[in-house]
Amino acid sequence: MSSSSVEDIPDQCKDLFTQDGVLLKSCSGCSINELNSIGMLCIVRNPDGTKCIEWRPNDLITIDSDTQDQEWAVVNTIGRRQRTLSGNMTSDYATARARIIKIPLDDLKTFRVSRNNQQMQFSTKHGVWQMILYFQHGNAEIFLANLKTHVKTAKSRHERNAYVVVESNTEAQVLNKSFAELDIFTENPTDVVWGFVSNLRQRPYATTMEAFSKLTDIVYNGNEAMNDKRDMSEEVADLLTKSISAMEDTTTTTKSDEYEVISVKPTLPPRPCIPRGTPLSTEKWEGLQDTEGRVAEVDGVKQLIFRGGVAHSIRHAVWKYLLDYYPWNMGHSEIKNLQRRKTEEYFSMKLQWRSMTEGQESRFSEYRDRKSLVEKDVNRTDRTHPFFTGDNNPNLVVLQDILMTYVMYNFDLGYVQGMSDILAPILLLLGNEVDSFWCFAGFMDRIAPNFDMDQAGMKQQLLHLQQLLTFASPELAHHLAQKDSGNMYFCFRWLLVWFKREFSHRDIMRLWEVLWTGLPCANFHLLICVAILDAEKDILISKDYGFTEILKHVNDLSMRLDVDKILSAAEGIYHQIVSAQHLTDQIRVIIGLPTVGTTSQTEGDDDSGDESPTGSQSEAASHSRSESTSHLRSEATTVNGNGTENNDQRVLFTPEMDEVTLEYNGLQISIVTKTVWALLA
């Protein structure tokens, strides 16, 4: 592990995965000034093909707005402004880059997760933890899942939640010896073994069946089968080729800590058609409040809103609760006192910028730049809507005042292009300046990461969207990946302003209030994206659209989408996903479900995390292990020389055994292959 110099970070390095909001708690050999700093944790591929883990301080990250793709990027940051969560600035970029902390994956020995999966420790020397990191914006499961795709690991037998990076040299020797003793191949055993391993990665089912076909030849024909003395008609060869191709199309591989399992490709259950409900009416809303105006059945109210939205006549009241301006448990008298306090607070912040002199502005470049950007955006926000049309429109003045006051309310974030799109429907509905500000602030609290200068929040959402789409619509995800669109950049505008430019004002109000309920799962807005893309799947694939055509097609969907159909489809996709037997922990984390077999820990736990699962957690883990065992034992029928299926031949994969058994009409041949699965894990 080392701190990097500028020369150590060539431009050809490629980030394979990034996660922001990671706190450096301790690190041997680094400056004390870096401790308790926020940064980004990355998995990086170097120009020579090696990989490493990097932690980069936040003040390394800059965004040059001139380099953004203006066709899809709505964010327009100011210059090359640098900001950290602590407010510290640095102008010496070269010095800052030298503070990157690197751990080559070749040197990594052990890593461990603890404290409710929010902390990770890394070791390059057994028994010593060189670096400890804390994940502020969630847990380490997604980073852990990505890391395990780049290193071969095994669960530690001595320490819970710890993983050991497995060396392959010894296992390779055992594997070579196992195949050499079989005396099946006339070629160099080492070349055969690694050719087998390589092919197994690319064509797992075909390669496995080819290997067993050689064993079958030996059983029936002896060594002469290896000397090309066995006759096989072209028809049978074609049949075998077609069978193998069909098997490859319907099979997949699943990696665990110790095995790679060949199984039938999983499919989602049928998508349910869930009709939309009626909007929350005035009568129902009043009936759900007590005599003091308190809302007791909050969950019930949110369920009604999720099913059908809110009647327009009561939106001005209900939105204040949904956006955390009014607490649900406050009565009428308490709300009046809250309104008075919030009004005073708002005008106090507004006075701060309204009283700034020209001299102050001239010496405050960052404030001046933000003010200029607000003025430009206000003058082009929804100008075709009657509420904002015309010159000297007073509603535009209120729009600008609210945005400028928000700059004083949250100066770290300030103003970024796109925020005016978020505010416009709120002001249109509420009319009142103070109420609109606090509802806007509540909305921004939920989506503030969308406007980060380093765009880390947007990058993570796009990654999650890609993972959800791959799970829910793999055919479309594969097509997008082939067309250089797997990064989902064409959905940037959708996510940035929550579909504001895709729907009319009336429809976006319905969509937003449904999303604000937080039902039926976390990140439901990503499933809205999946629903829209899935509805366009046939067009995108059949017309073989590339990146430019995909981007244009997606932008052309604006104002042509049916909000109720999209919501119904997204909810159906959600039920498909949660009902899928192959639901992965990675998808569970994205939609806010508990991961299978995860143990609960308290804040007072030590780093070892030795607690045992209890109750339903233990049952879930046991069920998961049972499912894994059943999937590891699979059967495959083969084709005889006459082209008919032979159901007497079975290939048994058992994790408890050190061998794979070929059973053929009562005759068994065993291959020592536990090391194969370990190598491919």
XYZ file of N, CA and C in Angstrom, residues 69-298:
690
model
N -21.162 16.230 -22.187
C -21.946 16.020 -23.400
C -23.239 16.797 -23.254
N -23.356 17.912 -23.953
C -24.496 18.783 -23.763
C -25.792 18.180 -24.298
N -25.692 17.067 -25.054
C -26.915 16.462 -25.557
C -27.697 15.788 -24.441
N -26.988 15.334 -23.410
C -27.724 14.657 -22.347
C -27.482 15.260 -20.985
N -26.376 15.965 -20.789
C -26.050 16.514 -19.472
C -26.795 17.819 -19.268
N -27.657 17.856 -18.233
C -28.408 19.058 -17.924
C -27.673 19.885 -16.884
N -26.766 19.234 -16.132
C -26.003 19.952 -15.124
C -25.013 20.884 -15.795
N -24.918 22.111 -15.318
C -23.941 23.067 -15.840
C -23.200 23.648 -14.656
N -22.092 23.035 -14.298
C -21.335 23.503 -13.151
C -20.548 24.741 -13.511
N -20.039 25.426 -12.512
C -19.377 26.708 -12.713
C -17.876 26.506 -12.753
N -17.296 26.718 -13.942
C -15.843 26.663 -14.077
C -15.272 25.350 -13.616
N -14.172 25.397 -12.925
C -13.527 24.212 -12.355
C -13.518 24.336 -10.844
N -14.644 24.787 -10.299
C -14.725 25.011 -8.853
C -14.554 23.685 -8.114
N -13.784 23.715 -7.039
C -13.550 22.523 -6.235
C -14.217 22.708 -4.884
N -14.828 21.622 -4.393
C -15.482 21.710 -3.094
C -15.363 20.375 -2.386
N -15.161 20.375 -1.082
C -15.199 19.166 -0.293
C -16.319 19.306 0.712
N -16.666 18.188 1.339
C -17.737 18.248 2.325
C -17.340 19.086 3.528
N -16.078 19.179 3.813
C -15.627 19.975 4.937
C -15.393 21.424 4.563
N -15.443 21.747 3.281
C -15.244 23.120 2.838
C -13.806 23.457 2.539
N -12.894 22.498 2.706
C -11.486 22.787 2.435
C -11.236 22.854 0.938
N -10.416 23.790 0.490
C -10.107 23.945 -0.922
C -8.614 23.691 -1.151
N -8.276 23.308 -2.365
C -6.875 23.191 -2.719
C -6.704 23.607 -4.161
N -5.667 24.342 -4.442
C -5.395 24.767 -5.810
C -4.258 23.973 -6.431
N -3.510 23.279 -5.604
C -2.381 22.502 -6.117
C -2.867 21.095 -6.435
N -3.342 20.920 -7.654
C -3.960 19.655 -8.025
C -2.944 18.512 -8.045
N -1.732 18.803 -8.488
C -0.708 17.757 -8.538
C -0.397 17.233 -7.141
N -0.283 18.146 -6.192
C -0.025 17.733 -4.806
C -1.180 16.914 -4.268
N -2.394 17.334 -4.623
C -3.572 16.612 -4.145
C -3.597 15.182 -4.675
N -3.253 15.004 -5.959
C -3.288 13.665 -6.542
C -2.247 12.752 -5.905
N -1.195 13.350 -5.413
C -0.166 12.543 -4.758
C -0.670 11.949 -3.455
N -1.839 12.400 -2.995
C -2.389 11.903 -1.730
C -3.287 10.683 -1.922
N -3.402 10.212 -3.151
C -4.190 9.002 -3.391
C -3.541 7.814 -2.676
N -4.349 7.026 -2.011
C -3.866 5.830 -1.314
C -4.237 4.617 -2.152
N -3.235 3.785 -2.460
C -3.436 2.661 -3.366
C -3.097 1.340 -2.674
N -3.887 0.324 -2.985
C -3.589 -1.046 -2.559
C -3.654 -1.931 -3.806
N -2.519 -2.384 -4.327
C -2.569 -3.308 -5.476
C -3.320 -4.581 -5.104
N -4.180 -5.038 -5.990
C -4.934 -6.251 -5.690
C -4.020 -7.465 -5.587
N -2.877 -7.416 -6.258
C -1.924 -8.520 -6.139
C -1.352 -8.622 -4.731
N -1.335 -7.488 -3.990
C -0.791 -7.478 -2.632
C -1.858 -7.713 -1.574
N -3.143 -7.616 -1.959
C -4.226 -7.730 -0.984
C -4.290 -9.154 -0.433
N -4.298 -9.280 0.884
C -4.343 -10.587 1.536
C -5.712 -10.876 2.141
N -6.247 -9.886 2.860
C -7.487 -10.093 3.604
C -8.296 -8.805 3.600
N -9.621 -8.928 3.622
C -10.474 -7.772 3.873
C -11.687 -8.225 4.667
N -12.309 -7.265 5.351
C -13.371 -7.611 6.292
C -14.414 -6.511 6.311
N -15.662 -6.891 6.483
C -16.749 -5.927 6.656
C -17.292 -6.058 8.069
N -17.699 -4.932 8.642
C -18.212 -4.942 10.008
C -19.113 -3.733 10.215
N -19.627 -3.614 11.420
C -20.509 -2.502 11.810
C -21.651 -2.328 10.809
N -22.531 -3.354 10.814
C -23.686 -3.329 9.915
C -23.274 -3.123 8.462
N -22.153 -3.709 8.092
C -21.648 -3.634 6.716
C -21.308 -2.218 6.265
N -21.082 -1.310 7.190
C -20.723 0.057 6.822
C -19.220 0.300 6.918
N -18.471 -0.644 7.421
C -17.028 -0.471 7.582
C -16.284 -1.595 6.873
N -15.188 -1.234 6.199
C -14.328 -2.226 5.555
C -12.890 -2.023 5.991
N -12.187 -3.129 6.165
C -10.771 -3.105 6.528
C -9.994 -3.916 5.495
N -8.803 -3.439 5.178
C -7.969 -4.097 4.180
C -6.603 -4.413 4.790
N -6.067 -5.540 4.369
C -4.764 -5.956 4.876
C -3.915 -6.497 3.741
N -2.667 -6.053 3.678
C -1.700 -6.617 2.738
C -0.675 -7.491 3.461
N -0.886 -7.621 4.751
C -0.002 -8.445 5.575
C -0.870 -9.137 6.604
N -0.803 -10.444 6.662
C -1.673 -11.213 7.539
C -1.520 -10.744 8.994
N -2.678 -10.479 9.618
C -2.674 -10.084 11.017
C -2.616 -8.593 11.258
N -2.439 -7.792 10.211
C -2.324 -6.335 10.375
C -3.308 -5.659 9.421
N -4.176 -4.812 9.959
C -5.118 -4.054 9.124
C -4.473 -2.724 8.761
N -4.145 -2.555 7.480
C -3.454 -1.334 7.052
C -4.399 -0.155 6.844
N -5.669 -0.427 6.481
C -6.573 0.681 6.169
C -7.987 0.318 6.622
N -8.661 1.291 7.244
C -10.045 1.116 7.683
C -10.870 2.243 7.075
N -11.978 1.883 6.428
C -12.830 2.857 5.745
C -14.257 2.730 6.244
N -14.975 3.857 6.249
C -16.371 3.869 6.699
C -17.250 4.426 5.585
N -18.305 3.696 5.206
C -19.198 4.088 4.121
C -20.334 4.923 4.693
N -20.330 6.211 4.385
C -21.298 7.123 4.981
C -22.678 7.029 4.354
N -22.750 6.766 3.038
C -24.026 6.860 2.325
C -24.671 5.495 2.095
N -24.479 4.575 3.000
C -25.043 3.250 2.822
C -24.094 2.214 3.388
N -24.062 1.039 2.794
C -23.150 0.015 3.282
C -22.191 -0.407 2.180
N -21.328 -1.328 2.553
C -20.227 -1.702 1.661
C -20.562 -2.876 0.752
N -21.817 -3.306 0.725
C -22.136 -4.548 0.025
C -21.908 -4.442 -1.481
N -22.269 -3.297 -2.075
C -22.102 -3.169 -3.523
C -20.621 -3.137 -3.883
N -19.819 -2.386 -3.083
C -18.379 -2.373 -3.338
C -17.805 -3.772 -3.143
N -18.255 -4.475 -2.099
C -17.764 -5.824 -1.833
C -18.085 -6.756 -2.996
N -19.306 -6.651 -3.519
C -19.695 -7.511 -4.634
C -18.834 -7.254 -5.861
N -18.526 -5.985 -6.126
C -17.675 -5.665 -7.273
C -16.234 -6.099 -7.047
N -15.726 -5.941 -5.815
C -14.357 -6.346 -5.517
C -14.183 -7.846 -5.721
N -15.194 -8.623 -5.349
C -15.086 -10.078 -5.444
C -15.123 -10.582 -6.882
N -15.472 -9.710 -7.826
C -15.382 -10.103 -9.232
C -13.967 -9.953 -9.769
N -13.087 -9.289 -9.013
C -11.716 -9.045 -9.478
C -10.670 -9.869 -8.721
N -11.027 -10.405 -7.572
C -10.098 -11.250 -6.817
C -10.819 -12.534 -6.422
N -10.052 -13.590 -6.312
C -10.588 -14.874 -5.899
C -10.512 -14.961 -4.388
N -11.665 -15.178 -3.733
C -11.715 -15.104 -2.277
C -12.301 -16.378 -1.686
N -12.057 -16.524 -0.409
C -12.673 -17.588 0.378
C -13.018 -17.010 1.742
N -14.156 -17.442 2.297
C -14.542 -16.983 3.626
C -13.515 -17.473 4.655
N -13.112 -16.579 5.543
C -12.168 -16.963 6.586
C -12.834 -17.921 7.569
N -12.122 -18.964 7.942
C -12.651 -19.914 8.924
C -12.473 -19.427 10.348
N -11.621 -18.454 10.542
C -11.283 -18.014 11.890
C -11.958 -16.700 12.274
N -12.485 -15.984 11.298
C -13.002 -14.656 11.578
C -14.257 -14.417 10.745
N -15.366 -14.137 11.437
C -16.624 -13.897 10.745
C -16.541 -12.620 9.915
N -17.178 -12.647 8.764
C -17.248 -11.481 7.867
C -15.891 -11.095 7.287
N -14.921 -11.983 7.353
C -13.609 -11.709 6.766
C -13.409 -12.615 5.549
N -12.662 -12.106 4.573
C -12.412 -12.836 3.339
C -10.904 -12.906 3.114
N -10.451 -14.052 2.669
C -9.045 -14.269 2.371
C -8.888 -14.354 0.860
N -7.922 -13.616 0.334
C -7.626 -13.694 -1.097
C -6.841 -14.975 -1.347
N -7.361 -15.827 -2.218
C -6.816 -17.169 -2.408
C -5.749 -17.147 -3.489
N -4.603 -17.723 -3.182
C -3.548 -17.891 -4.182
C -3.874 -19.106 -5.048
N -3.495 -19.058 -6.324
C -3.884 -20.134 -7.239
C -2.747 -21.092 -7.590
N -1.507 -20.807 -7.205
C -0.381 -21.617 -7.673
C -0.474 -23.069 -7.219
N -0.715 -23.255 -5.917
C -0.778 -24.610 -5.379
C -1.932 -25.377 -5.996
N -3.079 -24.710 -6.117
C -4.246 -25.369 -6.677
C -4.016 -25.743 -8.138
N -3.298 -24.895 -8.851
C -3.029 -25.185 -10.255
C -2.197 -26.455 -10.395
N -1.235 -26.632 -9.493
C -0.405 -27.829 -9.539
C -1.241 -29.083 -9.282
N -2.136 -28.982 -8.292
C -3.000 -30.125 -7.991
C -3.897 -30.431 -9.178
N -4.431 -29.385 -9.798
C -5.312 -29.568 -10.953
C -4.564 -30.228 -12.108
N -3.341 -29.745 -12.383
C -2.529 -30.349 -13.448
C -2.294 -31.836 -13.184
N -1.970 -32.142 -11.944
C -1.673 -33.530 -11.591
C -2.909 -34.416 -11.755
N -4.069 -33.880 -11.356
C -5.306 -34.651 -11.449
C -5.606 -35.026 -12.889
N -5.460 -34.070 -13.821
C -5.745 -34.351 -15.219
C -4.656 -35.220 -15.847
N -3.402 -35.044 -15.399
C -2.311 -35.847 -15.965
C -2.493 -37.323 -15.613
N -2.953 -37.597 -14.379
C -3.139 -38.978 -13.950
C -4.249 -39.670 -14.728
N -5.211 -38.899 -15.246
C -6.269 -39.509 -16.049
C -5.739 -40.038 -17.375
N -4.635 -39.428 -17.883
C -4.008 -39.849 -19.136
C -5.002 -39.843 -20.292
N -5.858 -38.792 -20.296
C -6.860 -38.690 -21.355
C -6.291 -37.956 -22.558
N -5.489 -36.944 -22.282
C -5.082 -36.034 -23.345
C -3.661 -36.338 -23.812
N -3.464 -36.247 -25.116
C -2.126 -36.447 -25.666
C -1.319 -35.168 -25.599
N -1.976 -34.018 -25.364
C -1.278 -32.742 -25.316
C -0.641 -32.541 -23.943
N 0.063 -31.408 -23.820
C 0.646 -31.022 -22.540
C -0.482 -30.837 -21.522
N -0.451 -31.544 -20.385
C -1.548 -31.433 -19.425
C -1.780 -30.004 -18.943
N -0.687 -29.269 -18.742
C -0.861 -27.892 -18.268
C -1.629 -27.060 -19.280
N -1.270 -27.194 -20.577
C -1.984 -26.437 -21.615
C -3.446 -26.836 -21.670
N -3.697 -28.132 -21.514
C -5.075 -28.618 -21.579
C -5.890 -28.064 -20.420
N -5.301 -28.115 -19.236
C -6.020 -27.661 -18.046
C -6.414 -26.200 -18.171
N -5.427 -25.387 -18.546
C -5.747 -23.956 -18.596
C -6.587 -23.611 -19.811
N -6.458 -24.393 -20.886
C -7.401 -24.221 -21.986
C -8.808 -24.580 -21.547
N -8.911 -25.656 -20.747
C -10.212 -26.058 -20.211
C -10.796 -24.980 -19.316
N -9.961 -24.436 -18.426
C -10.434 -23.383 -17.520
C -10.871 -22.158 -18.301
N -10.051 -21.766 -19.295
C -10.392 -20.593 -20.098
C -11.698 -20.797 -20.846
N -11.850 -21.989 -21.475
C -13.081 -22.263 -22.206
C -14.279 -22.339 -21.270
N -14.045 -22.857 -20.070
C -15.144 -22.985 -19.120
C -15.692 -21.634 -18.718
N -14.823 -20.638 -18.684
C -15.292 -19.278 -18.382
C -16.173 -18.744 -19.512
N -15.757 -19.006 -20.766
C -16.463 -18.443 -21.908
C -17.685 -19.279 -22.302
N -17.517 -20.615 -22.283
C -18.600 -21.497 -22.714
C -18.745 -22.615 -21.682
N -19.290 -22.296 -20.510
C -19.257 -23.258 -19.402
C -19.948 -24.573 -19.704
N -21.145 -24.498 -20.259
C -21.889 -25.746 -20.459
C -21.253 -26.582 -21.562
N -20.936 -25.945 -22.701
C -20.363 -26.684 -23.826
C -19.036 -27.322 -23.442
N -18.199 -26.549 -22.730
C -16.881 -27.067 -22.346
C -17.011 -28.263 -21.414
N -17.931 -28.179 -20.453
C -18.137 -29.287 -19.521
C -18.588 -30.541 -20.260
N -19.548 -30.361 -21.177
C -20.060 -31.523 -21.901
C -19.007 -32.106 -22.841
N -18.148 -31.247 -23.408
C -17.070 -31.747 -24.267
C -16.112 -32.625 -23.472
N -15.799 -32.182 -22.249
C -14.892 -32.961 -21.402
C -15.490 -34.321 -21.066
N -16.788 -34.312 -20.729
C -17.405 -35.581 -20.385
C -17.594 -36.472 -21.613
N -17.716 -35.856 -22.793
C -17.840 -36.676 -24.003
C -16.560 -37.477 -24.233
N -15.404 -36.862 -23.897
C -14.137 -37.594 -24.033
C -14.101 -38.793 -23.095
N -14.637 -38.614 -21.880
C -14.677 -39.729 -20.938
C -15.598 -40.833 -21.449
N -16.732 -40.430 -22.043
C -17.659 -41.414 -22.594
C -16.998 -42.211 -23.707
N -16.214 -41.513 -24.553
C -15.494 -42.205 -25.630
C -14.555 -43.263 -25.066
N -13.874 -42.930 -23.973
C -12.929 -43.888 -23.385
C -13.672 -45.108 -22.866
N -14.839 -44.867 -22.248
C -15.616 -45.980 -21.694
C -16.022 -46.949 -22.787
N -16.478 -46.410 -23.942
C -17.008 -47.266 -25.004
C -15.966 -47.705 -26.021
N -14.980 -46.865 -26.278
C -14.064 -47.129 -27.387
C -12.604 -47.255 -26.969
N -12.317 -47.038 -25.690
C -10.943 -47.093 -25.254
C -10.143 -45.932 -25.797
N -8.806 -46.077 -25.818
C -7.948 -44.986 -26.255
C -8.051 -44.704 -27.740
N -8.654 -45.625 -28.498
C -8.753 -45.367 -29.926
C -9.631 -44.167 -30.212
N -10.497 -43.845 -29.270
C -11.347 -42.673 -29.473
C -10.520 -41.414 -29.517
N -9.382 -41.431 -28.847
C -8.540 -40.245 -28.811
C -7.696 -40.145 -30.068
N -7.682 -41.196 -30.890
C -6.894 -41.184 -32.121
C -7.767 -41.008 -33.358
N -8.937 -40.419 -33.157
C -9.849 -40.089 -34.261
C -10.284 -41.328 -35.044
N -10.439 -42.494 -34.376
C -10.860 -43.712 -35.060
C -12.355 -43.964 -34.912
N -13.048 -43.058 -34.225
C -14.489 -43.241 -34.016
C -15.239 -42.544 -35.134
N -16.208 -43.202 -35.742
C -17.011 -42.613 -36.803
C -18.145 -41.784 -36.199
N -18.387 -40.684 -36.824
C -19.539 -39.873 -36.420
C -20.059 -39.189 -37.662
N -21.297 -39.391 -37.967
C -21.874 -38.797 -39.170
C -22.000 -37.297 -39.007
N -22.019 -36.601 -40.157
C -22.170 -35.149 -40.119
C -23.504 -34.750 -39.510
N -24.535 -35.594 -39.716
C -25.846 -35.255 -39.168
C -25.809 -35.221 -37.644
N -25.158 -36.246 -37.070
C -25.066 -36.289 -35.609
C -24.227 -35.124 -35.102
N -23.144 -34.787 -35.825
C -22.304 -33.666 -35.415
C -23.094 -32.366 -35.420
N -23.897 -32.173 -36.476
C -24.726 -30.968 -36.524
C -25.718 -30.938 -35.380
N -26.285 -32.121 -35.086
C -27.257 -32.193 -34.000
C -26.613 -31.831 -32.668
N -25.396 -32.351 -32.446
C -24.687 -32.031 -31.215
C -24.381 -30.538 -31.122
N -23.958 -29.965 -32.259
C -23.642 -28.534 -32.280
C -24.863 -27.705 -31.923
N -25.990 -28.065 -32.543
C -27.223 -27.324 -32.254
C -27.641 -27.503 -30.800
N -27.476 -28.706 -30.272
C -27.856 -28.954 -28.884
C -27.019 -28.127 -27.931
N -25.700 -28.095 -28.199
C -24.817 -27.327 -27.336
C -25.144 -25.843 -27.409
N -25.417 -25.343 -28.620
C -25.778 -23.929 -28.776
C -27.045 -23.610 -27.999
N -28.017 -24.511 -28.082
C -29.256 -24.285 -27.344
C -29.012 -24.305 -25.843
N -28.118 -25.207 -25.416
C -27.795 -25.261 -23.987
C -27.133 -23.968 -23.529
N -26.221 -23.432 -24.361
C -25.537 -22.192 -23.992
C -26.518 -21.037 -23.878
N -27.534 -21.024 -24.748
C -28.512 -19.940 -24.730
C -29.402 -20.000 -23.499
N -29.554 -21.182 -22.912
C -30.481 -21.329 -21.786
C -29.770 -21.620 -20.479
N -28.454 -21.474 -20.453
C -27.717 -21.701 -19.215
C -26.893 -20.491 -18.848
N -26.518 -20.448 -17.576
C -25.699 -19.347 -17.083
C -24.810 -19.870 -15.976
N -23.925 -19.035 -15.468
C -23.059 -19.408 -14.362
C -23.296 -18.474 -13.193
N -23.248 -19.045 -11.995
C -23.429 -18.265 -10.773
C -22.214 -18.466 -9.897
N -21.584 -17.374 -9.467
C -20.369 -17.455 -8.665
C -20.701 -17.339 -7.195
N -20.079 -18.198 -6.392
C -20.117 -18.061 -4.944
C -18.685 -17.975 -4.460
N -18.494 -18.049 -3.148
C -17.146 -17.902 -2.611
C -16.235 -19.056 -3.018
N -16.823 -20.244 -3.288
C -15.974 -21.407 -3.513
C -16.280 -22.145 -4.816
N -17.415 -21.843 -5.443
C -17.807 -22.609 -6.600
C -18.312 -21.703 -7.705
N -18.229 -22.203 -8.932
C -18.961 -21.607 -10.055
C -19.956 -22.652 -10.514
N -21.241 -22.304 -10.450
C -22.296 -23.264 -10.679
C -22.873 -23.057 -12.068
N -22.983 -24.129 -12.830
C -23.603 -24.098 -14.141
C -25.062 -24.471 -13.966
N -25.965 -23.591 -14.380
C -27.381 -23.834 -14.157
C -28.195 -23.242 -15.286
N -29.480 -23.600 -15.302
C -30.389 -23.049 -16.293
C -30.557 -21.555 -16.042
N -30.565 -20.770 -17.136
C -30.724 -19.335 -16.983
C -32.047 -19.032 -16.299
N -32.024 -18.235 -15.228
C -33.269 -17.936 -14.515
C -34.130 -16.962 -15.311
N -35.409 -17.071 -15.131
C -36.350 -16.152 -15.765
C -37.252 -15.551 -14.706
N -37.746 -14.369 -14.989
C -38.660 -13.709 -14.065
C -40.038 -14.340 -14.159
N -40.790 -14.346 -13.066
C -42.183 -14.808 -13.146
C -43.000 -13.847 -13.999
N -44.198 -14.245 -14.416
C -45.025 -13.350 -15.241
C -45.263 -12.010 -14.540
N -45.322 -10.958 -15.343
C -45.535 -9.629 -14.768
C -47.019 -9.413 -14.493
N -47.385 -9.116 -13.249
C -48.802 -8.874 -12.957
C -49.253 -7.534 -13.527
N -50.502 -7.483 -13.940
C -51.095 -6.232 -14.413
C -51.854 -5.618 -13.253
N -51.339 -4.527 -12.726
C -51.907 -3.920 -11.525
C -52.570 -2.603 -11.904
N -53.890 -2.539 -11.831
C -54.578 -1.300 -12.212
C -54.324 -0.194 -11.203
N -54.390 1.034 -11.669
C -54.247 2.185 -10.789
C -55.543 2.432 -10.031
N -55.429 3.069 -8.864
C -56.598 3.374 -8.059
C -57.093 4.791 -8.307
N -58.051 5.205 -7.518
C -58.585 6.566 -7.617
C -57.787 7.492 -6.706
N -57.694 8.785 -7.038
C -56.927 9.723 -6.206
C -57.515 9.864 -4.801
N -56.660 10.199 -3.874
C -57.097 10.505 -2.513
C -58.039 11.706 -2.570
N -59.272 11.519 -2.156
C -60.284 12.567 -2.263
C -60.297 13.458 -1.031
N -61.008 14.572 -1.157
C -61.151 15.502 -0.023
C -61.826 14.819 1.146
N -62.864 14.037 0.878
C -63.598 13.357 1.949
C -62.710 12.359 2.687
N -61.938 11.573 1.922
C -61.046 10.608 2.574
C -59.965 11.322 3.381
N -59.417 12.400 2.831
C -58.359 13.138 3.519
C -58.859 13.707 4.841
N -60.024 14.305 4.822
C -60.590 14.870 6.061
C -60.947 13.768 7.046
N -61.387 12.617 6.518
C -61.749 11.516 7.406
C -60.547 10.865 8.070
N -59.370 11.041 7.496
C -58.151 10.455 8.066
C -57.480 11.351 9.091
N -58.067 12.522 9.356
C -57.536 13.436 10.367
C -58.448 13.444 11.591
N -57.836 13.601 12.763
C -58.662 13.695 13.965
C -59.187 15.123 14.119
N -59.841 15.390 15.218
C -60.465 16.705 15.413
C -59.441 17.827 15.488
N -58.207 17.512 15.864
C -57.140 18.514 15.953
C -56.376 18.669 14.637
N -56.699 17.828 13.654
C -56.023 17.917 12.366
C -54.827 17.004 12.233
N -54.596 16.124 13.214
C -53.464 15.210 13.136
C -53.821 14.017 12.259
N -52.833 13.549 11.496
C -53.017 12.377 10.640
C -52.436 11.173 11.363
N -53.328 10.263 11.780
C -52.872 9.119 12.574
C -52.398 7.965 11.697
N -53.145 7.649 10.664
C -52.817 6.512 9.805
C -51.933 6.962 8.645
N -50.689 7.294 8.953
C -49.783 7.817 7.930
C -49.519 6.780 6.855
